[in-house]
XYZ file of C-alpha atoms in Angstrom:
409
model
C -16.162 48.007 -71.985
C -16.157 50.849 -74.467
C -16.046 50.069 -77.972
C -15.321 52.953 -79.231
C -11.646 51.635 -78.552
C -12.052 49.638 -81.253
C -14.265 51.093 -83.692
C -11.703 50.725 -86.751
C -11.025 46.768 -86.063
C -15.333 46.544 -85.009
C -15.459 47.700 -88.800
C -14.353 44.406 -89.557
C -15.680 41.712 -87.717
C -18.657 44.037 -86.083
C -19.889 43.865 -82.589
C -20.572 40.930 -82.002
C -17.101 39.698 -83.281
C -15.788 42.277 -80.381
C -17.629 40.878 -77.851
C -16.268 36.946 -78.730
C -12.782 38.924 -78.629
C -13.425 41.173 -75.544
C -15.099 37.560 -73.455
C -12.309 35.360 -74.687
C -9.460 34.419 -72.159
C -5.621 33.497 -72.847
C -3.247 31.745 -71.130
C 0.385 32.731 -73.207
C 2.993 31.337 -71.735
C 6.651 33.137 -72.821
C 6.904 37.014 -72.570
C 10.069 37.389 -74.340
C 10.977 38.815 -77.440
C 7.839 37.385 -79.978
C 5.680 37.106 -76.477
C 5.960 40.799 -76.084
C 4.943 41.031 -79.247
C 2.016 38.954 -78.751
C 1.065 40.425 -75.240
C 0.550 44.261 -77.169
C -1.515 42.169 -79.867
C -3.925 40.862 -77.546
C -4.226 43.753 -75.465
C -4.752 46.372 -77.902
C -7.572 43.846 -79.410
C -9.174 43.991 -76.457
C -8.981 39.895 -75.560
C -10.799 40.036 -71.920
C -8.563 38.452 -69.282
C -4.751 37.162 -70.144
C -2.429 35.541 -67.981
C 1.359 36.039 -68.870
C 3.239 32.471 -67.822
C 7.442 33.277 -67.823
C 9.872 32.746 -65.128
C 12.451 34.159 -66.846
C 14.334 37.588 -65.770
C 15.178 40.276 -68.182
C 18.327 41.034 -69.500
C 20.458 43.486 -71.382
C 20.756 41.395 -74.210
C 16.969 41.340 -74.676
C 16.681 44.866 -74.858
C 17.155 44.920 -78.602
C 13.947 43.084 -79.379
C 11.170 42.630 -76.504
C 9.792 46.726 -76.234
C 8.410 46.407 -73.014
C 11.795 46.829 -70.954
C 14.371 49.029 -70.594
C 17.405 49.710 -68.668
C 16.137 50.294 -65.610
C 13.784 46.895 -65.272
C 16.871 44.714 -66.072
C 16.930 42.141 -63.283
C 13.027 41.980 -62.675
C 10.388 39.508 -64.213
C 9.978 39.307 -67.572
C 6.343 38.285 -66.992
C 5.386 41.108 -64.318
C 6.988 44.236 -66.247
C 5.270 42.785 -69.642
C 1.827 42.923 -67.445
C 2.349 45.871 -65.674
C 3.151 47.660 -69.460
C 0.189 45.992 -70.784
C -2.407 47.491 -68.399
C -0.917 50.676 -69.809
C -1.809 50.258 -73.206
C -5.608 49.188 -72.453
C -6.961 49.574 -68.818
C -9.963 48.055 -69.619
C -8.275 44.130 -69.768
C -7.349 41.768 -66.802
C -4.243 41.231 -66.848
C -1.969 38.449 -64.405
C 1.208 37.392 -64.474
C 3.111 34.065 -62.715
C 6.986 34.290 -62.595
C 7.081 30.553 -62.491
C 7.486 27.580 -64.880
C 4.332 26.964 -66.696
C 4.315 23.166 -64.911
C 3.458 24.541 -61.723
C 0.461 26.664 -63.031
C -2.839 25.500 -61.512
C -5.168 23.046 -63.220
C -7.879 25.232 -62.248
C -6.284 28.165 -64.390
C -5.048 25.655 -67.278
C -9.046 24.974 -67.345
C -10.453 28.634 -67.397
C -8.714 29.723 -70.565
C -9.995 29.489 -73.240
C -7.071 29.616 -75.732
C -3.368 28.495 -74.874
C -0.504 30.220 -76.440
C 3.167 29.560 -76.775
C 6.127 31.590 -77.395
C 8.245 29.231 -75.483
C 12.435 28.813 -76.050
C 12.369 25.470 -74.184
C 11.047 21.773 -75.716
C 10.057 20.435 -72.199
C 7.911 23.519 -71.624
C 6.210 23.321 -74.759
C 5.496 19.692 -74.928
C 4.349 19.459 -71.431
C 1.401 22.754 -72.708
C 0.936 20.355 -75.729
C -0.019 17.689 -73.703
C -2.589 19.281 -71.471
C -3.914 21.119 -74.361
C -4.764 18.059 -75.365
C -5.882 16.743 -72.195
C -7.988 19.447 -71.651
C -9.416 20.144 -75.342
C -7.721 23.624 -75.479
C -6.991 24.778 -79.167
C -3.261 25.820 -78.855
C -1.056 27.857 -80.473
C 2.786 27.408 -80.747
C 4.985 29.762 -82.515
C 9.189 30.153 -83.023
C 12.257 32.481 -84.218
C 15.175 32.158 -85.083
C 17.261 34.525 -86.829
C 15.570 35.455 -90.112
C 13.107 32.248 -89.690
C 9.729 31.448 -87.646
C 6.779 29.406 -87.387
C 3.346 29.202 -86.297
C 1.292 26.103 -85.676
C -2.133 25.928 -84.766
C -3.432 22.638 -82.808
C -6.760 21.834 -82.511
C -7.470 19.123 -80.757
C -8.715 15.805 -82.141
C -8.762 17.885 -85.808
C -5.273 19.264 -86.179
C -1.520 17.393 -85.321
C -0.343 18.441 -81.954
C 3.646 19.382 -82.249
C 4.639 15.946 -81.254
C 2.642 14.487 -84.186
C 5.003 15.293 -87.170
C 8.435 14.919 -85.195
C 9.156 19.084 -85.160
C 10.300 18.999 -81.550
C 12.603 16.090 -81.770
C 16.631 16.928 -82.283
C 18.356 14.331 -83.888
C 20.751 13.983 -80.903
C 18.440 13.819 -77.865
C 18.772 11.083 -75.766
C 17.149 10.585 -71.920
C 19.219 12.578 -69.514
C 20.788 9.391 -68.665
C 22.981 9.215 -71.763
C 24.832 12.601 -70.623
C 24.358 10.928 -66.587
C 25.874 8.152 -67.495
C 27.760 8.254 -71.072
C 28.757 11.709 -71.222
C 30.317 12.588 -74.297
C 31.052 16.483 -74.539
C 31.810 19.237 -72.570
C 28.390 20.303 -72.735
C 26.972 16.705 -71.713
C 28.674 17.358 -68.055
C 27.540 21.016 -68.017
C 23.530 19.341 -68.547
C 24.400 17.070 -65.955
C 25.544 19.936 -63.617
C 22.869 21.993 -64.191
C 20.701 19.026 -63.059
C 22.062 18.126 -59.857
C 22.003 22.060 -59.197
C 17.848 21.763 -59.979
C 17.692 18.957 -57.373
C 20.002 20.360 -54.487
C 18.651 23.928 -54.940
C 15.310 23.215 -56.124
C 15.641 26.266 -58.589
C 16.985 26.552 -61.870
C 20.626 27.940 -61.779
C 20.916 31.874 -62.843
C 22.747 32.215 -65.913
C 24.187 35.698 -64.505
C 24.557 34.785 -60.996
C 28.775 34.043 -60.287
C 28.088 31.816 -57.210
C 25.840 29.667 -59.162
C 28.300 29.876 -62.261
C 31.103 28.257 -60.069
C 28.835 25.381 -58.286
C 27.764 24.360 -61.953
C 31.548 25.012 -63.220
C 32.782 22.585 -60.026
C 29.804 19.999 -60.317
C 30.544 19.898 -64.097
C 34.137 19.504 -63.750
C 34.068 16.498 -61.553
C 31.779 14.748 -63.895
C 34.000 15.425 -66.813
C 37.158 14.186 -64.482
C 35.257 10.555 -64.505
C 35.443 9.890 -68.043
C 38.618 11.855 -68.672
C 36.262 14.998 -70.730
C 38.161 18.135 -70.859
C 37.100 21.515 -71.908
C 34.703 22.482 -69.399
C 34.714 26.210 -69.274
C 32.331 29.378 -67.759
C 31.232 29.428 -71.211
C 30.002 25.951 -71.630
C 28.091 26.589 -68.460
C 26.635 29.615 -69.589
C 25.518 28.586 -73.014
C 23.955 24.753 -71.709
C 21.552 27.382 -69.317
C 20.736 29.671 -72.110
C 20.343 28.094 -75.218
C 20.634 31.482 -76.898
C 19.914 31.848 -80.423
C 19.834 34.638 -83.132
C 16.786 36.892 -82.711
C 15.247 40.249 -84.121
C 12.123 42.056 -83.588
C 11.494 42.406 -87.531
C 11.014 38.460 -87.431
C 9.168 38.391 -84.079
C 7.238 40.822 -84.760
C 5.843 39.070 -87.703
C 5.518 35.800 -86.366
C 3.633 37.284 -83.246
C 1.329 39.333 -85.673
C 0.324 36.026 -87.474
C -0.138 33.943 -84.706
C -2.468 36.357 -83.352
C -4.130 36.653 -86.669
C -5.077 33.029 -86.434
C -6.525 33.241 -82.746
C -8.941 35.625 -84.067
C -9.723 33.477 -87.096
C -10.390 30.445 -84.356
C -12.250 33.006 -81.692
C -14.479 34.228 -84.556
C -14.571 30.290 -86.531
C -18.143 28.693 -86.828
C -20.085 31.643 -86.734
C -21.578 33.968 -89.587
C -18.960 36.448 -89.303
C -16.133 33.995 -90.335
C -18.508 32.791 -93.149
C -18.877 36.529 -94.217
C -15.328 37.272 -94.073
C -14.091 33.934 -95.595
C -11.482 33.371 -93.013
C -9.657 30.390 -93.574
C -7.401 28.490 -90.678
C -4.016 27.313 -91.470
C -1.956 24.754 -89.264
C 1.430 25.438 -89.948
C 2.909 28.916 -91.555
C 6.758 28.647 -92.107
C 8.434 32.538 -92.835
C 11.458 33.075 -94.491
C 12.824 37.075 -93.800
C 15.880 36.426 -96.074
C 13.618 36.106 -99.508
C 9.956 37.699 -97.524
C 8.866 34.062 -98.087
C 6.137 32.776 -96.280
C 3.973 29.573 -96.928
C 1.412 27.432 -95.117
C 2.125 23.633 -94.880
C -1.134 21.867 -94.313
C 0.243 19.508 -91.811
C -1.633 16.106 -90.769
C -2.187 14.043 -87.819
C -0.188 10.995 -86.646
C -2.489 8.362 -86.024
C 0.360 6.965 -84.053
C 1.295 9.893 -82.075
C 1.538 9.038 -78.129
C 0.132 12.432 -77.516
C -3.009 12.760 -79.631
C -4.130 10.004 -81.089
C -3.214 6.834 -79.411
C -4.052 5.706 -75.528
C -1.415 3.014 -74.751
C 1.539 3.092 -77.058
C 2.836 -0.764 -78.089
C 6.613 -1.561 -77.769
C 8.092 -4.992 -79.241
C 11.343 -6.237 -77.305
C 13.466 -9.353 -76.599
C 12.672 -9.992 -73.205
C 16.070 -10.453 -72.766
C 17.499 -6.869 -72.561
C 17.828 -5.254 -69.354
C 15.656 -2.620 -68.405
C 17.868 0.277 -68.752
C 17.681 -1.191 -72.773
C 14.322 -0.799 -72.923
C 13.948 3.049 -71.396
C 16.610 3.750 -74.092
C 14.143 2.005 -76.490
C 11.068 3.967 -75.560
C 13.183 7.017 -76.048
C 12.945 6.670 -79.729
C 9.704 4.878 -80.063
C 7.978 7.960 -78.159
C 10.317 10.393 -80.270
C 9.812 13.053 -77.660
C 11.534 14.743 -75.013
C 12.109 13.062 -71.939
C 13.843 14.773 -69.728
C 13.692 12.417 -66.330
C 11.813 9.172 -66.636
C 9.670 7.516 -64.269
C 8.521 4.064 -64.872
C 5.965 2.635 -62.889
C 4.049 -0.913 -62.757
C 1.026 -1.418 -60.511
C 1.850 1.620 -58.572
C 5.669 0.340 -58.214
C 8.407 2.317 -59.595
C 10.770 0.108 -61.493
C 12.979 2.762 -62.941
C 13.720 6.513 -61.926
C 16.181 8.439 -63.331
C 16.547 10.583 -60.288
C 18.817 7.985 -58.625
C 22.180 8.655 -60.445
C 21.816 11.962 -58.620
C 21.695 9.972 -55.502
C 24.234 11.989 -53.671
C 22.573 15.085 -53.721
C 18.709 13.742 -53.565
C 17.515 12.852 -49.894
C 14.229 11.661 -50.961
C 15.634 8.907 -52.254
C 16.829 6.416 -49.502
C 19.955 3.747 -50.055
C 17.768 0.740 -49.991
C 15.280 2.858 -52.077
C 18.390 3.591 -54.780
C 20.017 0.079 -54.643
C 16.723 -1.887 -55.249
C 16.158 0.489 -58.481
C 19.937 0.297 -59.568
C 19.464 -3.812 -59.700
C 16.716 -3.152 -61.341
C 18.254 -1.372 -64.929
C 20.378 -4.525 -65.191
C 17.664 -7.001 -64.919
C 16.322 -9.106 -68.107
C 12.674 -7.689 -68.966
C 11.382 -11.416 -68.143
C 12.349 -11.144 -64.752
C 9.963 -7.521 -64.201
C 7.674 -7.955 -67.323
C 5.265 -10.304 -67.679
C 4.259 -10.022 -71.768
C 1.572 -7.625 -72.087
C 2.566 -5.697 -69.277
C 1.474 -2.209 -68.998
C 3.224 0.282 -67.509
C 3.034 4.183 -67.008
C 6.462 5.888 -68.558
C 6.229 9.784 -66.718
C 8.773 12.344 -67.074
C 9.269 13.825 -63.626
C 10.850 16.862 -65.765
C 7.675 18.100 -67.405
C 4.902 16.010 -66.097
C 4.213 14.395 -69.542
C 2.766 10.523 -68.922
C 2.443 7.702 -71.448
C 0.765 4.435 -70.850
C 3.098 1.595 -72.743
C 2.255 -2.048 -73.043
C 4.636 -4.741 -73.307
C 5.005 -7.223 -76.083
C 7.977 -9.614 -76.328
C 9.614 -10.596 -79.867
C-alpha cells in the first residue's frame, strides 16, 4: 500500500504506526448518520479491511446528516452505498458490507476483527455486540447522538466496564415484552406488540415506509388495544414505535465519530513505543455537550456484579412461592438489561418462552407445546425449582444468555 497517502498523519505516529493502522481490521456496525462519519474516518486512515454491519434503508430524512447519500440512492442499503462511497475515497482498503442485523453476522467474521465498533440506534443490537465483545475479548467501541449531546465509551475487556456495567442502557420503564403482551398500558405498548407478531409471521422487521405493512401493524395493534379497552392507536403510533427517531445533526456526529476514532487509534497504537512517545492517554467514557462546546471524560469503573463482564452465574433470592411468571419479572430487574424475548431453560428443558403469547401466529410452537408452558408461568417455584437450581435465562431477541442460580428466602 502506498504511504505516500498518508505522509502528513505518518508524520505523527511514523511507519510503523501506519502499518498497525493499515493491518488492523473493523467490524462497525451502524452506517447512519455518526457511522458515515466514522466509515470516511477509517478509510481515509487507511484501517486495512472494514466490514459495514446495517440493515437499515436510507431515507430522505437522513439526507441532512449521513454525506454518503443522496437523492437518487433513497430506498437502497444504507450499508452497501456507505461501502461502495468508501472504496471511492481510498481504493487501496477492503471494504464489505452485510444489509442484515448484526445477530446474524458469522462467528467466524465476529472473530477476525480485530476492533468492534458501534454507532447503533437500537439497545438490543448494542448489548447483544457487548456481549460477544466480551465473549470474544474484542476491545469495543460504542458511541451516541442525540440532538446537541453524544458519547463515546471505550470497553476493554476484563480492564474497562462493558455498557451494561454502569446501568447506561437501561430506561427506567423497560419491562420484558411480556408486560406490553400481556399488561399493555399505552397506545404505543400495542403498537410494540404489533410490530412483534409482524417479526414472527413475516420473519422481517416491518418497513416503516411501506403502507401494506403500516396497515397489518395498524390492524394487529388495534385488536390488541380492543382487549383492554386502549384507544388511540394511530399510523403515527405505528410509525414512531418502528423508528425511534430522535433529534440529530452532523455538527454533533461528526464530532462524536471524530473522537471515537481518535481513541481506536490510541488503542491500535497502545503498548508500544510510539504511544509512549506520543503520551497518548485512553479514556472510557467522553460525554459532549454542543450547547456550551462542553466535553469531559468520566473515568467510569467496572461492576463486579455485572452479568455481562464480571460475574459467571448471577444469584437470585425468591420465595419459592411465587409463580414463575414472578420470577422472569424478577430477573428483569436483577439483570437490569434488555430483554427483549426470554427463554428459560433447565437441564435442556424450556420452562418459560415468551414466544407463546404469540401463539396464533407462531407454528413452531405446537398446542400441547404452548399449554404445558402456559401452566407453567402459574406454577409455585417449588414445584419447578429445586433450591440451587441453575438455569440458563436467553433472550431469543438478541441472543444474549445468562446462567442464574436459584436460592429460596
Amino acid at each position: 500500500m502506498s504511504q505516500e497517502r498518508y505522509d502528513r498523519q505518518v508524520r505523527i505516529w511514523g511507519t510503523e504506526g501506519q502499518k498497525k493502522i493499515n493491518n488492523t481490521k473493523i467490524l462497525l456496525v451502524g452506517a447512519g448518520g455518526t457511522g458515515c462519519e466514522i466509515i470516511k474516518n477509517l478509510t481515509l486512515l487507511g484501517f486495512g479491511e472494514i466490514h459495514v454491519v446495517d440493515l437499515d434503508i436510507i431515507e430522505i430524512s437522513n439526507l441532512n446528516r449521513q454525506f454518503f447519500f443522496y437523492d437518487d440512492v433513497v430506498g437502497k442499503y444504507k450499508a452497501e452505498v456507505a461501502v461502495e462511497k468508501a472504496r471511492i475515497l481510498n481504493p487501496n482498503i477492503k471494504l464489505f458490507n452485510y444489509n442484515e442485523k448484526v445477530q446474524n453476522i458469522s462467528q467466524d467474521i465476529l472473530i477476525s476483527c480485530d476492533y468492534y465498533i458501534s454507532a447503533l440506534d437500537n439497545i438490543s443490537a448494542r448489548l447483544f455486540l457487548n456481549q460477544k465483545a466480551i465473549e470474544l475479548d474484542k476491545p469495543l467501541l460504542d458511541c451516541g447522538t442525540e440532538g446537541f449531546l453524544g458519547h463515546v465509551q471505550v470497553v476493554i475487556p476484563k480492564k474497562t466496564p462493558c455498557l451494561v456495567c454502569q446501568d447506561l442502557w437501561v430506561h427506567p420503564e423497560m419491562n420484558f415484552k411480556c408486560t406490553y403482551a400481556i399488561y399493555p398500558r399505552t397506545p404505543l405498548d400495542c403498537a410494540l406488540e404489533a410490530r412483534d407478531k409482524f417479526y414472527i409471521e413475516k420473519n422481517r422487521l416491518p418497513d416503516s415506509d411501506n403502507e401494506d405493512d403500516i396497515k397489518i401493524l395498524l390492524k394487529l395493534a388495534r385488536e390488541h388495544a380492543e382487549k383492554f379497552n386502549i384507544i388511540g392507536i394511530d399510523t403515527e403510533i405505528i410509525k414512531d414505535s418502528l423508528k425511534g427517531t430522535v433529534e440529530s445533526i452532523i455538527t454533533t456526529n461528526s464530532i462524536i465519530g471524530s473522537v471515537l476514532v481518535n481513541e481506536l487509534v490510541k488503542l491500535v497504537l497502545h503498548n508500544s513505543e510510539i504511544s509512549e512517545k506520543l503520551e497518548l492517554q485512553i479514556i472510557n467514557f467522553f460525554q459532549f455537550q454542543g450547547k456550551t462546546e462542553t466535553g469531559w471524560t468520566i473515568p467510569l469503573k467496572r461492576n463486579k456484579n455485572c452479568p455481562v463482564c464480571s460475574i459467571d452465574q448471577v444469584k437470585i433470592s425468591v420465595d419459592k412461592e411465587i409463580p414463575l411468571i414472578q420470577l422472569v419479572q424478577k430477573l428483569n430487574r436483577q439483570i437490569n438489561t434488555f430483554i427483549g424475548l426470554p427463554l428459560l431453560i433447565k437441564n435442556n428443558t424450556i420452562i418459560f418462552r415468551e414466544k407463546i403469547h404469540l401463539n396464533d401466529i407462531d407454528s413452531k410452537i405446537t398446542k400441547d407445546e404452548y399449554k404445558r408452558l402456559l401452566d407453567l408461568e402459574t406454577k409455585s417455584l417449588s414445584d419447578i425449582l429445586k433450591e440451587s437450581d441453575s438455569i440458563l435465562l436467553k433472550d431469543e431477541s438478541t441472543g444474549m444468555k445468562f446462567k442464574i442460580k436459584i436460592q429460596y428466602n
